[in-house]
Coordinates of C-alpha atoms in Angstrom, one line a residue:
M1 CA 95.3 58.5 120.6
S2 CA 92.2 59.2 121.9
T3 CA 88.9 56.9 121.1
R4 CA 85.4 57.8 120.0
Y5 CA 82.4 56.2 122.1
L6 CA 78.8 56.7 121.5
I7 CA 77.2 56.2 124.8
R8 CA 73.3 56.3 125.4
L9 CA 71.6 57.1 128.9
P10 CA 68.4 55.2 127.6
E11 CA 66.3 56.9 131.0
P12 CA 68.6 60.1 132.4
E13 CA 66.4 60.1 135.3
Q14 CA 67.4 56.1 135.9
A15 CA 71.5 57.5 136.1
R16 CA 70.5 60.5 138.3
A17 CA 69.7 58.3 141.1
S18 CA 72.4 55.9 140.9
G19 CA 74.2 57.0 143.9
D20 CA 76.1 59.3 146.1
H21 CA 78.5 60.2 142.5
A22 CA 75.3 60.7 140.5
I23 CA 74.8 63.3 137.7
R24 CA 72.5 65.9 138.8
A25 CA 72.1 67.5 135.4
Q26 CA 68.9 67.8 133.4
G27 CA 70.0 67.9 130.0
A28 CA 71.9 66.2 127.5
D29 CA 74.7 69.2 127.4
G30 CA 75.0 69.5 131.5
I31 CA 75.7 65.4 131.2
A32 CA 78.0 65.9 128.4
A33 CA 79.9 68.3 130.9
E34 CA 79.8 66.7 133.9
L35 CA 80.9 63.7 132.5
Q36 CA 84.0 65.6 130.5
E37 CA 85.0 67.0 134.0
A38 CA 84.8 63.5 135.7
L39 CA 87.4 62.8 132.8
R40 CA 89.5 65.7 132.7
G41 CA 89.8 66.0 136.0
D42 CA 90.1 64.2 139.7
T43 CA 87.7 65.4 141.6
L44 CA 85.0 62.9 141.2
F45 CA 87.8 59.8 141.3
A46 CA 89.1 61.5 144.3
R47 CA 85.9 61.5 146.4
W48 CA 84.8 58.1 145.0
R49 CA 88.8 56.4 146.4
D50 CA 88.0 59.0 149.9
Q51 CA 85.4 56.4 150.4
Q52 CA 86.7 53.8 150.2
P53 CA 87.7 51.5 153.0
D54 CA 91.3 51.5 152.4
P55 CA 91.7 54.6 149.8
D56 CA 95.8 53.7 150.2
E57 CA 95.0 50.4 148.4
V58 CA 93.2 51.9 145.8
D59 CA 95.2 51.3 141.9
P60 CA 96.3 55.0 141.0
A61 CA 95.2 53.9 137.6
L62 CA 91.3 54.6 138.0
G63 CA 92.7 57.9 138.7
I64 CA 94.0 58.8 135.1
T65 CA 92.3 62.2 133.6
D66 CA 92.5 63.4 130.0
P67 CA 92.9 67.1 130.3
D68 CA 92.2 67.0 126.4
A69 CA 88.0 65.0 126.8
Q70 CA 85.4 66.0 124.6
V71 CA 81.8 65.0 125.3
S72 CA 79.1 66.9 123.8
G73 CA 75.2 65.6 124.2
E74 CA 72.0 65.5 122.2
D75 CA 68.5 64.7 123.7
R76 CA 66.8 62.0 122.1
D77 CA 64.0 59.7 122.4
L78 CA 63.4 60.9 126.0
G79 CA 67.1 60.1 125.9
V80 CA 70.4 61.5 125.7
D81 CA 73.1 60.6 123.3
L82 CA 76.7 60.9 124.1
V83 CA 80.0 61.3 121.9
V84 CA 83.2 61.4 123.8
T85 CA 86.2 61.5 122.5
T86 CA 89.5 60.3 124.8
S87 CA 92.6 58.9 125.1
I88 CA 91.7 57.5 128.9
S89 CA 91.3 53.7 128.3
S90 CA 87.4 51.6 128.1
T91 CA 87.7 50.6 131.8
V92 CA 88.4 53.8 133.7
L93 CA 86.2 55.4 131.3
K94 CA 83.7 52.3 132.0
H95 CA 84.5 53.0 136.1
R96 CA 83.6 57.0 136.2
L97 CA 80.3 56.2 133.6
R98 CA 79.6 53.3 136.5
L99 CA 80.1 56.3 139.3
L100 CA 77.9 58.9 137.7
A101 CA 75.3 56.4 136.0
G102 CA 75.4 53.5 137.3
S103 CA 74.4 50.9 135.3
A104 CA 71.6 53.4 133.7
W105 CA 73.9 53.8 130.3
E106 CA 74.1 52.0 127.0
L107 CA 78.5 51.9 124.7
R108 CA 76.3 51.8 121.3
D109 CA 79.9 52.2 119.3
V110 CA 83.5 52.5 119.7

């Protein structure tokens, strides 16, 4: 069963400066595409896991994917609003968001 999340990046430039795995896109559509790929595939997770002190000890549940995940984005008031629909747990979604945007995002509604 999928859940719909409303996410806000109030200052996308802070998200782009959030670390090794930070989003690179400038607009809402690009940011949405990056997050969608992070949910559908395991590339982001694998890069992060390989940087850990003991990659074999990383919980494999953090690497779950949802090939049907959908993310749309809209530029609004200098920020970005995202609508995420996925069967991935909120814990994993939050982990991926922290990798991509650090703490520069807000969960607005579920």
